[in-house]
XYZ file of C-alpha atoms in Angstrom:
255
model
C 0.056 -0.079 -0.001
C 1.427 3.308 -1.063
C 0.839 5.901 1.590
C -0.001 9.257 0.181
C 1.828 12.979 1.620
C -0.862 14.725 3.949
C -1.459 18.208 2.431
C -0.316 21.165 4.766
C -3.006 22.588 6.740
C -4.254 26.122 5.306
C -6.094 26.881 8.700
C -5.247 29.443 10.881
C -6.805 28.148 14.114
C -4.716 29.415 17.274
C -2.576 32.224 15.257
C -2.917 35.861 16.507
C -2.094 37.787 13.735
C -1.487 41.906 13.379
C -3.330 43.439 9.896
C -1.858 47.010 9.255
C -4.063 49.273 7.136
C -6.974 47.290 7.777
C -9.650 49.357 8.005
C -10.553 49.418 4.506
C -9.591 48.022 0.636
C -6.597 45.336 0.759
C -6.082 45.167 4.124
C -10.006 44.965 5.039
C -9.777 41.716 2.697
C -6.961 40.469 4.486
C -8.150 40.579 7.819
C -11.359 38.832 6.952
C -9.641 36.290 4.903
C -7.246 35.467 8.278
C -10.214 35.732 10.450
C -12.278 33.641 7.742
C -8.901 30.927 8.236
C -9.379 30.821 12.282
C -6.720 33.789 12.774
C -7.721 36.152 15.717
C -7.249 39.083 14.229
C -6.146 42.520 15.390
C -7.197 45.521 12.857
C -4.795 48.557 13.094
C -5.242 51.649 11.048
C -5.555 55.138 11.653
C -8.126 56.298 14.028
C -11.720 56.566 12.940
C -14.880 55.041 12.802
C -14.320 53.018 9.630
C -11.774 51.139 12.022
C -14.378 49.860 14.446
C -17.140 49.190 11.642
C -14.758 46.780 10.016
C -14.197 45.042 13.621
C -17.758 44.942 13.897
C -18.051 43.403 10.304
C -15.703 40.372 10.896
C -17.035 39.413 14.225
C -20.522 39.472 12.682
C -19.416 36.767 10.192
C -18.493 35.144 13.551
C -14.645 36.087 13.244
C -12.500 37.080 16.102
C -11.043 40.651 15.756
C -10.766 43.435 17.661
C -9.115 47.255 16.558
C -5.575 48.688 17.713
C -5.743 52.388 16.657
C -1.917 52.938 15.282
C -0.119 54.853 12.513
C 2.783 52.876 11.247
C 5.059 56.099 10.654
C 5.087 56.969 14.578
C 8.258 54.609 15.219
C 7.682 54.780 18.753
C 4.276 54.033 19.012
C 4.270 51.097 16.705
C 7.273 49.809 19.214
C 4.764 49.792 22.514
C 1.407 48.812 20.604
C 3.811 45.444 19.346
C 5.081 45.112 22.882
C 2.428 45.713 24.380
C -0.328 43.484 22.208
C 2.187 40.834 20.721
C 3.731 38.853 20.572
C 1.903 38.037 16.758
C 2.022 34.699 14.510
C 1.405 37.058 11.844
C 1.783 40.176 9.903
C 0.078 41.498 7.565
C 1.242 45.133 6.264
C -1.235 46.672 4.399
C -0.557 50.374 5.143
C 0.410 52.422 2.116
C 0.778 55.820 0.730
C 0.866 57.312 -2.496
C 1.468 60.573 -4.148
C 1.588 60.243 -7.490
C 3.109 62.792 -9.892
C 6.319 63.336 -12.312
C 9.126 62.738 -10.961
C 10.852 66.165 -11.898
C 8.076 67.793 -9.713
C 8.428 65.893 -6.291
C 8.250 67.519 -3.558
C 10.424 66.669 -0.206
C 7.214 66.657 1.387
C 5.388 64.081 -0.914
C 8.629 62.181 -0.915
C 8.879 62.068 3.246
C 5.526 61.398 3.404
C 5.615 57.949 0.809
C 8.690 57.265 2.368
C 7.637 57.462 6.204
C 4.927 54.759 5.507
C 5.826 52.496 2.825
C 9.690 52.261 3.698
C 10.627 53.545 7.063
C 7.106 52.477 8.643
C 7.207 48.871 7.148
C 10.515 47.802 7.965
C 10.485 49.335 11.636
C 6.628 47.459 11.969
C 8.245 44.166 10.611
C 11.307 44.727 13.093
C 9.265 45.120 15.958
C 6.809 41.886 15.099
C 9.727 39.801 14.336
C 11.375 40.984 17.761
C 8.414 39.898 19.662
C 8.499 36.642 18.168
C 12.268 36.209 18.452
C 12.035 37.073 22.261
C 8.843 34.672 23.007
C 10.620 31.644 20.769
C 8.169 31.899 18.527
C 7.986 31.059 14.382
C 5.774 33.326 12.239
C 4.813 34.884 9.264
C 5.549 38.399 8.259
C 4.120 39.719 4.856
C 4.068 43.084 3.398
C 1.694 44.056 0.561
C 4.309 45.612 -1.811
C 3.164 45.916 -5.318
C 4.229 44.763 -9.139
C 5.862 48.471 -9.162
C 8.565 47.223 -6.715
C 9.588 45.076 -9.666
C 8.643 47.467 -12.410
C 8.827 51.186 -12.815
C 5.643 53.078 -13.623
C 4.043 56.208 -15.008
C 4.170 59.185 -12.717
C 5.455 56.557 -9.812
C 8.802 57.424 -9.569
C 8.661 57.879 -5.507
C 6.095 54.647 -5.042
C 8.519 52.792 -6.686
C 11.394 53.254 -5.153
C 9.239 52.467 -1.764
C 8.343 49.577 -2.995
C 11.300 48.245 -4.132
C 13.080 48.973 -0.766
C 10.026 46.500 0.815
C 11.305 44.088 -1.637
C 15.060 44.363 -0.780
C 14.804 44.492 3.215
C 12.254 41.488 2.878
C 14.894 39.282 1.339
C 17.232 40.676 3.602
C 15.323 39.946 6.943
C 14.273 36.389 5.504
C 18.006 35.264 5.378
C 18.777 37.062 9.048
C 15.141 35.367 11.188
C 15.306 32.142 8.879
C 17.481 30.408 12.109
C 14.258 31.803 14.443
C 11.718 30.009 11.911
C 10.315 33.377 10.919
C 9.485 33.419 7.254
C 9.466 36.934 5.726
C 7.731 37.574 1.992
C 5.829 40.428 0.093
C 2.679 40.027 -1.954
C 2.880 42.167 -5.022
C -0.529 42.929 -6.459
C -1.705 44.882 -9.902
C -4.090 47.651 -10.004
C -6.625 46.473 -7.243
C -10.298 47.992 -7.239
C -10.529 49.794 -4.188
C -11.762 53.531 -3.217
C -8.241 54.864 -3.481
C -7.938 53.720 -7.256
C -11.297 54.590 -8.525
C -9.848 58.288 -9.575
C -6.749 56.135 -11.590
C -9.674 53.772 -13.518
C -11.997 56.949 -14.075
C -9.151 58.739 -16.436
C -9.630 56.912 -19.835
C -5.398 57.095 -20.531
C -4.334 55.522 -16.982
C -7.207 52.596 -17.606
C -5.779 51.994 -21.260
C -2.388 51.847 -19.874
C -2.903 49.737 -17.218
C -5.417 47.246 -19.443
C -2.731 47.283 -21.932
C -0.417 45.689 -19.249
C -3.087 43.273 -17.361
C -2.745 40.168 -19.970
C -5.603 38.427 -17.995
C -7.895 41.740 -19.207
C -9.573 42.751 -16.276
C -8.875 44.667 -13.297
C -7.675 42.841 -10.028
C -10.146 42.583 -6.987
C -9.735 42.579 -3.422
C -10.509 38.716 -3.202
C -7.500 37.984 -5.762
C -5.300 38.715 -2.592
C -7.117 37.138 0.087
C -6.235 33.448 -0.897
C -2.267 34.527 -1.031
C -2.472 36.172 2.529
C -3.801 32.725 3.505
C -1.435 30.500 2.164
C 1.527 32.558 3.271
C 0.759 33.043 6.553
C -0.610 29.020 7.139
C 1.742 25.936 7.406
C 1.263 25.765 3.565
C 4.136 28.025 2.745
C 5.975 26.425 5.480
C 9.071 26.636 3.181
C 8.346 29.858 1.839
C 10.788 32.775 2.638
C 12.087 35.770 0.961
C 10.212 35.885 -2.202
C 7.351 37.530 -3.483
C 4.188 36.291 -4.776
C 3.306 38.592 -7.530
C -0.454 38.547 -8.436
C -0.851 40.870 -11.552
C -2.118 39.609 -14.266
C 1.018 39.122 -16.431
C 1.990 42.528 -15.941
C 5.781 41.784 -15.023
C 5.511 38.624 -17.325
C 6.708 40.724 -20.343
Protein backbone atom coordinates (compact mmCIF):
# COMPACT_ATOMS: atom_id res chain seq x y z
CA UNK A 1 0.00 0.00 0.00
CA UNK A 2 1.40 3.38 -1.04
CA UNK A 3 0.88 6.06 1.57
CA UNK A 4 -0.22 9.46 0.33
CA UNK A 5 1.58 12.63 1.38
CA UNK A 6 -0.61 14.85 3.53
CA UNK A 7 -1.60 18.26 2.24
CA UNK A 8 -0.35 20.94 4.67
CA UNK A 9 -3.03 22.80 6.57
CA UNK A 10 -4.27 26.22 5.55
CA UNK A 11 -5.97 26.62 8.92
CA UNK A 12 -4.88 29.53 11.10
CA UNK A 13 -6.68 28.40 14.25
CA UNK A 14 -4.73 29.31 17.36
CA UNK A 15 -2.82 32.07 15.54
CA UNK A 16 -2.85 35.80 16.28
CA UNK A 17 -2.49 38.17 13.36
CA UNK A 18 -1.75 41.89 13.17
CA UNK A 19 -2.98 43.60 10.03
CA UNK A 20 -1.89 47.21 9.46
CA UNK A 21 -3.87 49.43 7.12
CA UNK A 22 -6.78 47.15 7.94
CA UNK A 23 -9.80 49.42 7.95
CA UNK A 24 -10.42 49.39 4.19
CA UNK A 25 -9.36 48.04 0.82
CA UNK A 26 -6.76 45.28 0.61
CA UNK A 27 -6.02 45.43 4.32
CA UNK A 28 -9.65 44.84 5.23
CA UNK A 29 -9.86 41.98 2.76
CA UNK A 30 -6.75 40.40 4.28
CA UNK A 31 -8.22 40.77 7.76
CA UNK A 32 -11.43 39.06 6.68
CA UNK A 33 -9.51 36.23 5.01
CA UNK A 34 -7.30 35.57 8.04
CA UNK A 35 -10.32 35.61 10.37
CA UNK A 36 -12.18 33.23 8.07
CA UNK A 37 -9.20 30.86 8.26
CA UNK A 38 -9.45 30.86 12.05
CA UNK A 39 -6.97 33.51 13.17
CA UNK A 40 -7.62 36.07 15.89
CA UNK A 41 -7.08 39.33 14.01
CA UNK A 42 -6.01 42.69 15.38
CA UNK A 43 -6.98 45.36 12.84
CA UNK A 44 -4.67 48.36 13.01
CA UNK A 45 -5.07 51.65 11.20
CA UNK A 46 -5.24 55.33 11.86
CA UNK A 47 -8.10 56.18 14.23
CA UNK A 48 -11.51 56.61 12.69
CA UNK A 49 -15.03 55.23 12.56
CA UNK A 50 -14.17 52.92 9.67
CA UNK A 51 -11.81 50.88 11.88
CA UNK A 52 -14.52 50.01 14.39
CA UNK A 53 -16.99 49.28 11.59
CA UNK A 54 -14.50 46.89 9.96
CA UNK A 55 -14.02 45.02 13.24
CA UNK A 56 -17.79 44.79 13.68
CA UNK A 57 -18.19 43.42 10.15
CA UNK A 58 -15.76 40.57 10.83
CA UNK A 59 -17.34 39.79 14.19
CA UNK A 60 -20.79 39.70 12.58
CA UNK A 61 -19.58 36.78 10.45
CA UNK A 62 -18.27 34.90 13.47
CA UNK A 63 -14.65 36.02 13.23
CA UNK A 64 -12.49 37.10 16.15
CA UNK A 65 -11.30 40.67 15.71
CA UNK A 66 -10.29 43.73 17.67
CA UNK A 67 -9.25 47.27 16.81
CA UNK A 68 -5.88 48.91 17.36
CA UNK A 69 -5.65 52.61 16.41
CA UNK A 70 -2.12 53.02 15.06
CA UNK A 71 -0.12 55.18 12.67
CA UNK A 72 2.82 53.09 11.45
CA UNK A 73 4.83 56.21 10.61
CA UNK A 74 5.13 56.75 14.39
CA UNK A 75 7.93 54.29 15.16
CA UNK A 76 7.77 54.66 18.94
CA UNK A 77 4.01 54.13 18.95
CA UNK A 78 4.47 51.01 16.81
CA UNK A 79 7.08 49.55 19.14
CA UNK A 80 4.91 50.26 22.19
CA UNK A 81 1.74 48.83 20.62
CA UNK A 82 3.41 45.66 19.35
CA UNK A 83 5.22 45.17 22.63
CA UNK A 84 1.98 45.59 24.57
CA UNK A 85 -0.32 43.53 22.31
CA UNK A 86 2.07 40.93 20.88
CA UNK A 87 3.62 38.60 20.15
CA UNK A 88 1.86 38.08 16.82
CA UNK A 89 2.22 34.87 14.84
CA UNK A 90 1.31 36.70 11.64
CA UNK A 91 1.88 40.20 10.32
CA UNK A 92 0.22 41.59 7.24
CA UNK A 93 1.22 45.17 6.54
CA UNK A 94 -1.13 46.79 4.05
CA UNK A 95 -0.60 50.38 5.20
CA UNK A 96 0.51 52.52 2.31
CA UNK A 97 0.78 56.01 0.88
CA UNK A 98 0.83 57.21 -2.71
CA UNK A 99 1.41 60.71 -4.07
CA UNK A 100 1.83 60.17 -7.77
CA UNK A 101 3.22 62.71 -10.20
CA UNK A 102 6.14 63.37 -12.54
CA UNK A 103 9.50 62.80 -10.88
CA UNK A 104 10.63 66.28 -11.91
CA UNK A 105 7.84 67.70 -9.74
CA UNK A 106 8.42 65.61 -6.61
CA UNK A 107 8.48 67.77 -3.50
CA UNK A 108 10.50 66.85 -0.41
CA UNK A 109 7.23 66.82 1.54
CA UNK A 110 5.63 64.26 -0.78
CA UNK A 111 8.82 62.20 -0.81
CA UNK A 112 9.01 62.10 2.98
CA UNK A 113 5.31 61.26 3.36
CA UNK A 114 5.48 58.26 1.03
CA UNK A 115 8.83 57.00 2.30
CA UNK A 116 7.70 57.46 5.91
CA UNK A 117 4.93 54.90 5.56
CA UNK A 118 5.81 52.64 2.62
CA UNK A 119 9.48 52.11 3.52
CA UNK A 120 10.37 53.45 6.98
CA UNK A 121 7.08 52.49 8.59
CA UNK A 122 7.00 49.06 6.96
CA UNK A 123 10.60 48.35 7.97
CA UNK A 124 10.16 49.19 11.64
CA UNK A 125 6.76 47.52 11.92
CA UNK A 126 8.22 44.30 10.51
CA UNK A 127 11.18 44.61 12.86
CA UNK A 128 8.94 45.16 15.88
CA UNK A 129 6.82 42.08 15.21
CA UNK A 130 9.92 39.97 14.55
CA UNK A 131 11.51 41.17 17.79
CA UNK A 132 8.46 40.02 19.73
CA UNK A 133 8.57 36.58 18.10
CA UNK A 134 12.29 36.18 18.73
CA UNK A 135 11.91 37.15 22.38
CA UNK A 136 9.06 34.65 22.79
CA UNK A 137 10.95 31.94 20.88
CA UNK A 138 8.08 31.56 18.40
CA UNK A 139 8.03 31.08 14.62
CA UNK A 140 6.02 33.45 12.47
CA UNK A 141 5.01 34.68 9.04
CA UNK A 142 5.52 38.35 8.17
CA UNK A 143 3.96 39.67 4.97
CA UNK A 144 4.27 43.14 3.52
CA UNK A 145 1.81 44.14 0.81
CA UNK A 146 4.24 45.48 -1.75
CA UNK A 147 3.31 46.01 -5.41
CA UNK A 148 4.11 44.93 -8.92
CA UNK A 149 5.77 48.35 -8.94
CA UNK A 150 8.39 46.84 -6.65
CA UNK A 151 9.59 44.93 -9.73
CA UNK A 152 9.04 47.38 -12.59
CA UNK A 153 8.67 51.11 -13.15
CA UNK A 154 5.46 53.04 -13.70
CA UNK A 155 4.16 56.33 -15.03
CA UNK A 156 4.39 59.18 -12.51
CA UNK A 157 5.38 56.73 -9.78
CA UNK A 158 9.09 57.28 -9.14
CA UNK A 159 8.80 57.69 -5.37
CA UNK A 160 6.20 54.95 -5.00
CA UNK A 161 8.30 52.54 -7.06
CA UNK A 162 11.40 53.42 -5.04
CA UNK A 163 9.66 52.55 -1.78
CA UNK A 164 8.29 49.27 -3.05
CA UNK A 165 11.67 48.23 -4.47
CA UNK A 166 13.05 48.99 -1.00
CA UNK A 167 10.45 46.73 0.61
CA UNK A 168 11.47 43.92 -1.72
CA UNK A 169 15.08 44.43 -0.68
CA UNK A 170 14.65 44.43 3.07
CA UNK A 171 12.28 41.45 2.82
CA UNK A 172 15.08 39.34 1.33
CA UNK A 173 17.62 40.52 3.90
CA UNK A 174 15.29 39.96 6.86
CA UNK A 175 14.35 36.51 5.56
CA UNK A 176 18.02 35.53 5.55
CA UNK A 177 18.63 36.99 9.00
CA UNK A 178 15.59 35.51 10.75
CA UNK A 179 15.40 32.16 9.01
CA UNK A 180 17.23 30.49 11.91
CA UNK A 181 14.41 31.79 14.15
CA UNK A 182 11.82 30.11 11.88
CA UNK A 183 10.42 33.51 10.95
CA UNK A 184 9.39 33.75 7.32
CA UNK A 185 9.31 37.13 5.56
CA UNK A 186 7.62 37.60 2.18
CA UNK A 187 5.79 40.15 0.08
CA UNK A 188 2.61 40.11 -1.93
CA UNK A 189 2.78 42.25 -5.06
CA UNK A 190 -0.63 43.08 -6.53
CA UNK A 191 -1.37 44.87 -9.74
CA UNK A 192 -3.97 47.64 -9.74
CA UNK A 193 -6.75 46.47 -7.41
CA UNK A 194 -10.20 48.03 -7.44
CA UNK A 195 -10.57 49.99 -4.19
CA UNK A 196 -11.83 53.42 -3.24
CA UNK A 197 -8.25 54.71 -3.56
CA UNK A 198 -7.84 53.53 -7.16
CA UNK A 199 -11.19 54.64 -8.56
CA UNK A 200 -9.76 58.01 -9.63
CA UNK A 201 -7.09 56.21 -11.66
CA UNK A 202 -9.64 53.96 -13.36
CA UNK A 203 -11.78 57.01 -14.11
CA UNK A 204 -8.96 58.47 -16.23
CA UNK A 205 -9.32 56.93 -19.73
CA UNK A 206 -5.58 57.17 -20.51
CA UNK A 207 -4.56 55.63 -17.20
CA UNK A 208 -7.13 52.85 -17.52
CA UNK A 209 -5.99 52.08 -21.08
CA UNK A 210 -2.36 51.85 -19.86
CA UNK A 211 -3.43 49.46 -17.11
CA UNK A 212 -5.54 47.25 -19.36
CA UNK A 213 -2.77 47.10 -21.97
CA UNK A 214 -0.45 45.59 -19.36
CA UNK A 215 -2.74 43.17 -17.52
CA UNK A 216 -2.70 40.07 -19.72
CA UNK A 217 -5.76 38.55 -18.05
CA UNK A 218 -7.70 41.53 -19.39
CA UNK A 219 -9.43 42.56 -16.18
CA UNK A 220 -8.82 44.79 -13.20
CA UNK A 221 -7.76 43.10 -9.98
CA UNK A 222 -10.23 42.68 -7.13
CA UNK A 223 -9.57 42.50 -3.39
CA UNK A 224 -10.56 38.83 -3.43
CA UNK A 225 -7.59 38.13 -5.72
CA UNK A 226 -5.25 38.94 -2.82
CA UNK A 227 -7.10 37.22 0.00
CA UNK A 228 -6.16 33.62 -0.80
CA UNK A 229 -2.50 34.55 -1.17
CA UNK A 230 -2.45 36.04 2.32
CA UNK A 231 -3.90 32.89 3.88
CA UNK A 232 -1.39 30.75 1.97
CA UNK A 233 1.67 32.72 3.10
CA UNK A 234 0.41 32.90 6.68
CA UNK A 235 -0.26 29.16 6.89
CA UNK A 236 1.79 25.97 7.20
CA UNK A 237 1.14 25.40 3.50
CA UNK A 238 3.91 27.96 2.87
CA UNK A 239 6.28 26.60 5.52
CA UNK A 240 9.22 26.58 3.11
CA UNK A 241 8.48 29.94 1.50
CA UNK A 242 10.56 32.92 2.62
CA UNK A 243 12.42 35.85 1.12
CA UNK A 244 10.28 35.97 -1.98
CA UNK A 245 7.39 37.75 -3.67
CA UNK A 246 4.00 36.39 -4.58
CA UNK A 247 3.14 38.51 -7.62
CA UNK A 248 -0.58 38.89 -8.33
CA UNK A 249 -0.45 41.02 -11.44
CA UNK A 250 -2.41 39.29 -14.18
CA UNK A 251 0.82 38.86 -16.15
CA UNK A 252 2.00 42.51 -15.99
CA UNK A 253 5.61 41.71 -15.06
CA UNK A 254 5.83 38.67 -17.36
CA UNK A 255 6.50 40.85 -20.40
